[in-house]
Amino acid sequence: MDSTATDEIAHDFRPYFIVFKDGHVQRLLETDLVSPSLNHDGVSSKDLQILPELGVSARLYLPKLDAGNAGRKLPILVYYHGGGFCFASAFCGLYQRYLTSLVAEANVIAVSVEYRLAPEHPLPTGYDDSWAALQWVAAQSAEGLEPWLSEHGDSDRITIAGDSAGGNIVHNVAMRAGREELGHGVKLRGAILVHPFFNGDEAIGDEVKYPEKKALNDRFWMFSSPTTVGLDDPLINPMAEGAPSLSGLGCARVMVCLAEKDMLRDRGRVYYERLRLSGWKGTVEILESEGEDHVFHLFNPTCENAGIMMQRFVSFLN
């Protein structure tokens, strides 16, 4: 029988997602969306439409309020999930578990952003959504109506963090914070890039050893950002010739997290070194997890290296 437009494949990114010729997308990973919880390990979470005109929502997390923290303002973490700009969700079980644990350990308020995904919403939509979400957080924590942020959040201690594609988003949002005002007198304090998805036209390090993996990363970028100038676009390769100087990062502190077996490690290390020598006035630190692969801490949160990473996060956020 002849295939129809509904089952003919246009773009095959298995095991991550499939795009069919009629335009619909079948996402295959991290599709287990879970509801927020009123009290899980002492952490409450809820979902909000933060930018209804754009269809952008977020999951907010509030740690247990007791005699130790009820009367003081808490640091705020704005988190951008990974997924190659094309899959995963702030509402999937993987990120619900991770953010709940991080909020409990670090005693912070978290806002996990559900930015719009490619290919339905190609980049730069995800970048713009992520910036607008940070502006919303700044407004709410400074003088807004969302009580978890306005009553309990410290607008002087806002940090952005993200893994993989989310780590890339963190860099680009921090660069934008160096060019534009967040509003309400709020300044971005810190940025945490976890195994950030950077790329480039010329292979480096382990990219030379694993050309098939490099080719997949190339496809992800070109597919999610159809108007890009290429693999040396500063959005995906902030170290490219002619890219804006990293000295323009609009925050005071940065942490770069790498994993020894992750092919993205080499570009992450170059990013750290370039930032350190750029003339940027902030402080940058690096954490490399030996023997680990890409976003290991999400899939194996009880391992020793995940515990070390968690404690570094707690220290950084506080």
Tab-separated table of C-alpha atoms in Angstrom:
chain	number	residue	atom	x	y	z
A	1	MET	CA	0.000	0.000	0.000
A	2	ASP	CA	1.245	3.469	-0.822
A	3	SER	CA	2.394	5.530	2.134
A	4	THR	CA	0.535	8.718	2.914
A	5	ALA	CA	1.800	12.167	3.860
A	6	THR	CA	1.099	11.354	7.501
A	7	ASP	CA	3.654	8.545	7.656
A	8	GLU	CA	6.301	9.672	5.171
A	9	ILE	CA	9.439	10.799	7.010
A	10	ALA	CA	11.035	14.095	6.073
A	11	HIS	CA	13.758	14.240	8.766
A	12	ASP	CA	14.904	11.269	10.824
A	13	PHE	CA	16.662	12.120	14.083
A	14	ARG	CA	16.071	8.801	15.850
A	15	PRO	CA	16.359	8.040	18.722
A	16	TYR	CA	15.446	11.654	19.493
A	17	PHE	CA	12.581	12.657	17.189
A	18	ILE	CA	11.106	12.222	13.717
A	19	VAL	CA	9.617	14.911	11.472
A	20	PHE	CA	7.043	13.775	8.923
A	21	LYS	CA	6.339	15.326	5.557
A	22	ASP	CA	2.975	16.668	6.700
A	23	GLY	CA	4.866	18.692	9.327
A	24	HIS	CA	3.994	16.850	12.514
A	25	VAL	CA	6.780	15.891	14.907
A	26	GLN	CA	7.038	12.681	16.908
A	27	ARG	CA	9.335	13.177	19.901
A	28	LEU	CA	10.757	9.944	21.250
A	29	LEU	CA	12.774	10.951	24.341
A	30	GLU	CA	11.758	12.628	27.612
A	31	THR	CA	8.066	12.653	26.773
A	32	ASP	CA	6.919	11.543	30.257
A	33	LEU	CA	5.289	14.793	31.316
A	34	VAL	CA	4.478	14.865	35.031
A	35	SER	CA	2.320	17.161	37.132
A	36	PRO	CA	3.736	19.621	39.652
A	37	SER	CA	3.635	18.629	43.311
A	38	LEU	CA	2.354	20.508	46.342
A	39	ASN	CA	4.951	18.894	48.561
A	40	HIS	CA	7.649	16.508	47.393
A	41	ASP	CA	10.696	16.181	49.656
A	42	GLY	CA	9.636	19.468	51.187
A	43	VAL	CA	9.614	21.213	47.779
A	44	SER	CA	6.438	22.584	46.222
A	45	SER	CA	6.064	23.178	42.488
A	46	LYS	CA	3.453	24.780	40.267
A	47	ASP	CA	3.006	25.679	36.593
A	48	LEU	CA	2.346	29.154	35.236
A	49	GLN	CA	1.735	30.705	31.838
A	50	ILE	CA	4.381	33.385	32.265
A	51	LEU	CA	4.163	34.829	28.746
A	52	PRO	CA	0.675	33.891	27.524
A	53	GLU	CA	0.973	36.007	24.396
A	54	LEU	CA	3.874	33.768	23.323
A	55	GLY	CA	2.617	30.515	24.777
A	56	VAL	CA	5.616	30.325	27.118
A	57	SER	CA	5.150	28.682	30.498
A	58	ALA	CA	7.344	27.614	33.393
A	59	ARG	CA	7.415	25.329	36.408
A	60	LEU	CA	8.235	27.145	39.637
A	61	TYR	CA	9.813	25.415	42.631
A	62	LEU	CA	9.716	26.631	46.232
A	63	PRO	CA	11.810	24.983	48.988
A	64	LYS	CA	10.364	24.165	52.381
A	65	LEU	CA	9.917	27.350	54.370
A	66	ASP	CA	10.799	26.914	58.022
A	67	ALA	CA	12.294	28.925	60.849
A	68	GLY	CA	15.659	28.870	59.070
A	69	ASN	CA	14.590	30.593	55.854
A	70	ALA	CA	11.006	31.852	56.204
A	71	GLY	CA	12.075	35.392	57.009
A	72	ARG	CA	14.821	35.867	54.438
A	73	LYS	CA	14.969	36.245	50.682
A	74	LEU	CA	16.220	33.227	48.738
A	75	PRO	CA	18.427	33.040	45.637
A	76	ILE	CA	16.569	32.537	42.356
A	77	LEU	CA	17.624	29.995	39.723
A	78	VAL	CA	16.271	30.258	36.171
A	79	TYR	CA	16.798	26.921	34.432
A	80	TYR	CA	16.830	26.064	30.708
A	81	HIS	CA	16.470	22.376	29.853
A	82	GLY	CA	18.507	20.565	27.208
A	83	GLY	CA	17.354	18.558	24.203
A	84	GLY	CA	19.108	19.894	21.121
A	85	PHE	CA	16.619	22.805	20.925
A	86	CYS	CA	14.122	20.241	19.585
A	87	PHE	CA	12.946	17.923	22.378
A	88	ALA	CA	12.572	17.436	26.166
A	89	SER	CA	10.511	19.656	28.435
A	90	ALA	CA	10.599	21.536	31.711
A	91	PHE	CA	7.615	19.363	32.625
A	92	CYS	CA	9.157	15.928	31.999
A	93	GLY	CA	10.010	13.612	34.867
A	94	LEU	CA	13.764	13.919	34.335
A	95	TYR	CA	13.811	17.650	35.047
A	96	GLN	CA	11.104	17.488	37.719
A	97	ARG	CA	13.279	15.065	39.715
A	98	TYR	CA	16.476	17.030	39.173
A	99	LEU	CA	15.083	20.482	39.968
A	100	THR	CA	13.267	19.184	43.044
A	101	SER	CA	16.532	17.776	44.398
A	102	LEU	CA	18.526	20.903	43.524
A	103	VAL	CA	15.980	23.246	45.125
A	104	ALA	CA	15.926	21.145	48.301
A	105	GLU	CA	19.715	20.982	48.526
A	106	ALA	CA	20.489	24.597	47.605
A	107	ASN	CA	17.465	26.179	49.342
A	108	VAL	CA	16.672	28.313	46.286
A	109	ILE	CA	13.598	29.199	44.259
A	110	ALA	CA	13.749	27.792	40.729
A	111	VAL	CA	11.953	28.749	37.528
A	112	SER	CA	12.258	26.016	34.892
A	113	VAL	CA	11.422	27.568	31.517
A	114	GLU	CA	9.330	25.822	28.871
A	115	TYR	CA	10.680	27.664	25.839
A	116	ARG	CA	9.231	26.813	22.434
A	117	LEU	CA	10.985	24.073	20.478
A	118	ALA	CA	12.207	23.688	16.923
A	119	PRO	CA	11.244	22.724	14.269
A	120	GLU	CA	7.746	24.114	14.913
A	121	HIS	CA	9.414	27.231	16.331
A	122	PRO	CA	12.905	27.453	14.812
A	123	LEU	CA	15.677	29.378	16.496
A	124	PRO	CA	16.066	32.170	17.461
A	125	THR	CA	12.595	31.617	19.015
A	126	GLY	CA	14.041	29.548	21.884
A	127	TYR	CA	16.624	32.241	22.645
A	128	ASP	CA	14.007	35.001	22.577
A	129	ASP	CA	11.636	33.009	24.804
A	130	SER	CA	14.436	32.354	27.290
A	131	TRP	CA	15.381	36.031	27.465
A	132	ALA	CA	11.748	37.093	27.857
A	133	ALA	CA	11.310	34.540	30.650
A	134	LEU	CA	14.313	35.989	32.495
A	135	GLN	CA	12.812	39.470	32.125
A	136	TRP	CA	9.555	38.123	33.573
A	137	VAL	CA	11.434	36.699	36.567
A	138	ALA	CA	13.190	40.027	37.102
A	139	ALA	CA	9.861	41.862	37.058
A	140	GLN	CA	8.109	39.396	39.364
A	141	SER	CA	10.911	39.183	41.908
A	142	ALA	CA	11.354	42.964	42.003
A	143	GLU	CA	7.753	44.155	42.137
A	144	GLY	CA	5.432	41.614	40.628
A	145	LEU	CA	2.350	39.705	41.635
A	146	GLU	CA	3.782	36.166	41.720
A	147	PRO	CA	4.174	35.635	45.503
A	148	TRP	CA	6.787	32.888	45.419
A	149	LEU	CA	9.159	35.324	43.718
A	150	SER	CA	8.039	38.689	45.076
A	151	GLU	CA	7.738	37.527	48.708
A	152	HIS	CA	10.545	34.968	48.905
A	153	GLY	CA	12.940	35.671	46.007
A	154	ASP	CA	16.056	37.839	46.131
A	155	SER	CA	16.226	39.856	42.905
A	156	ASP	CA	19.900	40.625	43.629
A	157	ARG	CA	20.778	36.923	43.422
A	158	ILE	CA	19.439	35.625	40.110
A	159	THR	CA	21.460	32.877	38.414
A	160	ILE	CA	20.705	31.191	35.091
A	161	ALA	CA	21.679	27.575	34.440
A	162	GLY	CA	21.115	24.922	31.806
A	163	ASP	CA	22.493	21.708	30.366
A	164	SER	CA	23.508	20.863	26.779
A	165	ALA	CA	21.386	23.061	24.483
A	166	GLY	CA	20.226	24.754	27.676
A	167	GLY	CA	23.863	25.533	28.474
A	168	ASN	CA	24.152	27.147	25.056
A	169	ILE	CA	21.034	29.181	25.852
A	170	VAL	CA	22.622	30.272	29.135
A	171	HIS	CA	25.621	31.707	27.265
A	172	ASN	CA	23.467	33.568	24.760
A	173	VAL	CA	21.113	34.944	27.420
A	174	ALA	CA	24.111	36.102	29.493
A	175	MET	CA	25.567	37.840	26.423
A	176	ARG	CA	22.244	39.571	25.840
A	177	ALA	CA	22.218	40.651	29.499
A	178	GLY	CA	25.501	42.405	28.754
A	179	ARG	CA	23.848	44.383	25.921
A	180	GLU	CA	20.338	44.988	27.240
A	181	GLU	CA	18.699	45.842	30.556
A	182	LEU	CA	16.628	43.205	32.318
A	183	GLY	CA	14.516	45.997	33.759
A	184	HIS	CA	13.463	46.980	37.281
A	185	GLY	CA	17.091	47.606	38.199
A	186	VAL	CA	17.761	43.868	38.278
A	187	LYS	CA	21.172	42.520	37.284
A	188	LEU	CA	22.036	38.938	36.425
A	189	ARG	CA	24.368	37.580	39.074
A	190	GLY	CA	25.623	34.241	37.755
A	191	ALA	CA	25.527	31.653	34.978
A	192	ILE	CA	26.099	27.889	35.079
A	193	LEU	CA	26.798	26.114	31.783
A	194	VAL	CA	26.506	22.339	32.117
A	195	HIS	CA	28.036	20.372	29.237
A	196	PRO	CA	27.120	23.245	26.884
A	197	PHE	CA	26.249	22.503	23.272
A	198	PHE	CA	28.815	24.477	21.278
A	199	ASN	CA	29.984	23.541	17.796
A	200	GLY	CA	32.058	24.817	14.920
A	201	ASP	CA	32.862	24.185	11.292
A	202	GLU	CA	36.319	22.752	11.957
A	203	ALA	CA	36.402	19.653	14.180
A	204	ILE	CA	38.492	19.806	17.345
A	205	GLY	CA	39.463	17.295	20.028
A	206	ASP	CA	37.187	14.269	20.251
A	207	GLU	CA	35.112	15.602	17.356
A	208	VAL	CA	37.941	14.412	15.107
A	209	LYS	CA	37.737	10.905	16.619
A	210	TYR	CA	33.955	10.632	16.332
A	211	PRO	CA	32.907	12.193	13.028
A	212	GLU	CA	29.452	10.568	13.111
A	213	LYS	CA	28.665	12.241	16.450
A	214	LYS	CA	29.992	15.522	15.120
A	215	ALA	CA	27.805	15.164	12.019
A	216	LEU	CA	24.725	14.590	14.196
A	217	ASN	CA	25.466	17.733	16.204
A	218	ASP	CA	25.912	19.616	12.938
A	219	ARG	CA	22.502	18.403	11.755
A	220	PHE	CA	20.830	19.400	15.005
A	221	TRP	CA	22.103	22.952	14.715
A	222	MET	CA	21.371	23.432	11.020
A	223	PHE	CA	17.898	21.906	11.402
A	224	SER	CA	16.878	23.897	14.489
A	225	SER	CA	18.254	27.178	13.125
A	226	PRO	CA	17.442	27.291	9.386
A	227	THR	CA	18.429	30.967	9.049
A	228	THR	CA	21.868	30.437	10.616
A	229	VAL	CA	25.033	31.555	8.845
A	230	GLY	CA	26.480	28.096	9.572
A	231	LEU	CA	28.422	26.176	12.184
A	232	ASP	CA	30.575	29.199	13.005
A	233	ASP	CA	27.531	31.281	13.823
A	234	PRO	CA	28.408	32.996	17.150
A	235	LEU	CA	25.194	31.576	18.630
A	236	ILE	CA	26.596	28.038	18.394
A	237	ASN	CA	30.328	28.882	18.251
A	238	PRO	CA	31.031	31.832	20.564
A	239	MET	CA	34.769	31.263	19.980
A	240	ALA	CA	34.508	31.746	16.198
A	241	GLU	CA	36.534	34.422	14.478
A	242	GLY	CA	34.532	37.624	14.489
A	243	ALA	CA	32.197	36.525	17.311
A	244	PRO	CA	31.448	39.130	19.997
A	245	SER	CA	34.038	39.172	22.763
A	246	LEU	CA	33.228	37.011	25.768
A	247	SER	CA	34.150	40.036	27.862
A	248	GLY	CA	30.592	41.175	27.131
A	249	LEU	CA	28.969	38.547	29.369
A	250	GLY	CA	26.433	40.340	31.533
A	251	CYS	CA	26.963	38.578	34.843
A	252	ALA	CA	29.517	38.549	37.636
A	253	ARG	CA	30.163	34.800	38.019
A	254	VAL	CA	30.273	31.786	35.706
A	255	MET	CA	30.690	28.055	36.271
A	256	VAL	CA	31.461	25.747	33.349
A	257	CYS	CA	30.803	22.025	33.949
A	258	LEU	CA	32.373	19.403	31.686
A	259	ALA	CA	32.422	15.601	31.545
A	260	GLU	CA	35.529	13.636	30.579
A	261	LYS	CA	33.811	11.307	28.075
A	262	ASP	CA	31.559	13.974	26.550
A	263	MET	CA	32.502	14.974	23.002
A	264	LEU	CA	31.418	18.526	23.849
A	265	ARG	CA	34.092	18.729	26.551
A	266	ASP	CA	36.828	20.192	24.320
A	267	ARG	CA	34.766	23.176	23.184
A	268	GLY	CA	33.642	23.747	26.747
A	269	ARG	CA	37.245	23.889	27.892
A	270	VAL	CA	38.153	26.333	25.105
A	271	TYR	CA	35.168	28.463	26.161
A	272	TYR	CA	36.410	28.518	29.760
A	273	GLU	CA	39.942	29.498	28.722
A	274	ARG	CA	38.759	32.177	26.285
A	275	LEU	CA	36.453	33.659	28.913
A	276	ARG	CA	39.198	33.648	31.536
A	277	LEU	CA	41.537	35.563	29.216
A	278	SER	CA	38.939	37.816	27.562
A	279	GLY	CA	39.208	40.759	29.903
A	280	TRP	CA	35.794	40.006	31.393
A	281	LYS	CA	35.673	41.410	34.926
A	282	GLY	CA	33.870	38.474	36.555
A	283	THR	CA	35.095	35.226	38.085
A	284	VAL	CA	34.886	31.882	36.296
A	285	GLU	CA	35.358	28.369	37.644
A	286	ILE	CA	35.391	24.970	36.002
A	287	LEU	CA	34.336	21.488	37.099
A	288	GLU	CA	35.278	18.439	35.050
A	289	SER	CA	33.768	15.107	36.060
A	290	GLU	CA	36.203	12.240	35.431
A	291	GLY	CA	34.879	9.098	33.773
A	292	GLU	CA	31.477	10.627	33.018
A	293	ASP	CA	29.546	11.318	29.811
A	294	HIS	CA	27.069	13.945	28.652
A	295	VAL	CA	24.492	15.035	31.314
A	296	PHE	CA	25.323	11.987	33.439
A	297	HIS	CA	24.001	13.755	36.551
A	298	LEU	CA	20.448	13.728	35.182
A	299	PHE	CA	20.413	9.991	34.473
A	300	ASN	CA	22.541	8.826	37.419
A	301	PRO	CA	21.842	11.401	40.143
A	302	THR	CA	23.032	9.188	43.014
A	303	CYS	CA	26.557	8.600	41.688
A	304	GLU	CA	29.541	10.167	43.438
A	305	ASN	CA	30.305	12.683	40.692
A	306	ALA	CA	26.671	13.827	40.574
A	307	GLY	CA	26.907	14.465	44.315
A	308	ILE	CA	30.076	16.495	43.846
A	309	MET	CA	28.416	18.536	41.106
A	310	MET	CA	25.370	19.129	43.294
A	311	GLN	CA	27.514	20.476	46.128
A	312	ARG	CA	29.388	22.803	43.750
A	313	PHE	CA	26.017	24.107	42.552
A	314	VAL	CA	24.869	24.666	46.128
A	315	SER	CA	28.035	26.611	46.894
A	316	PHE	CA	27.789	28.660	43.687
A	317	LEU	CA	24.127	29.564	44.183
A	318	ASN	CA	24.613	30.616	47.791
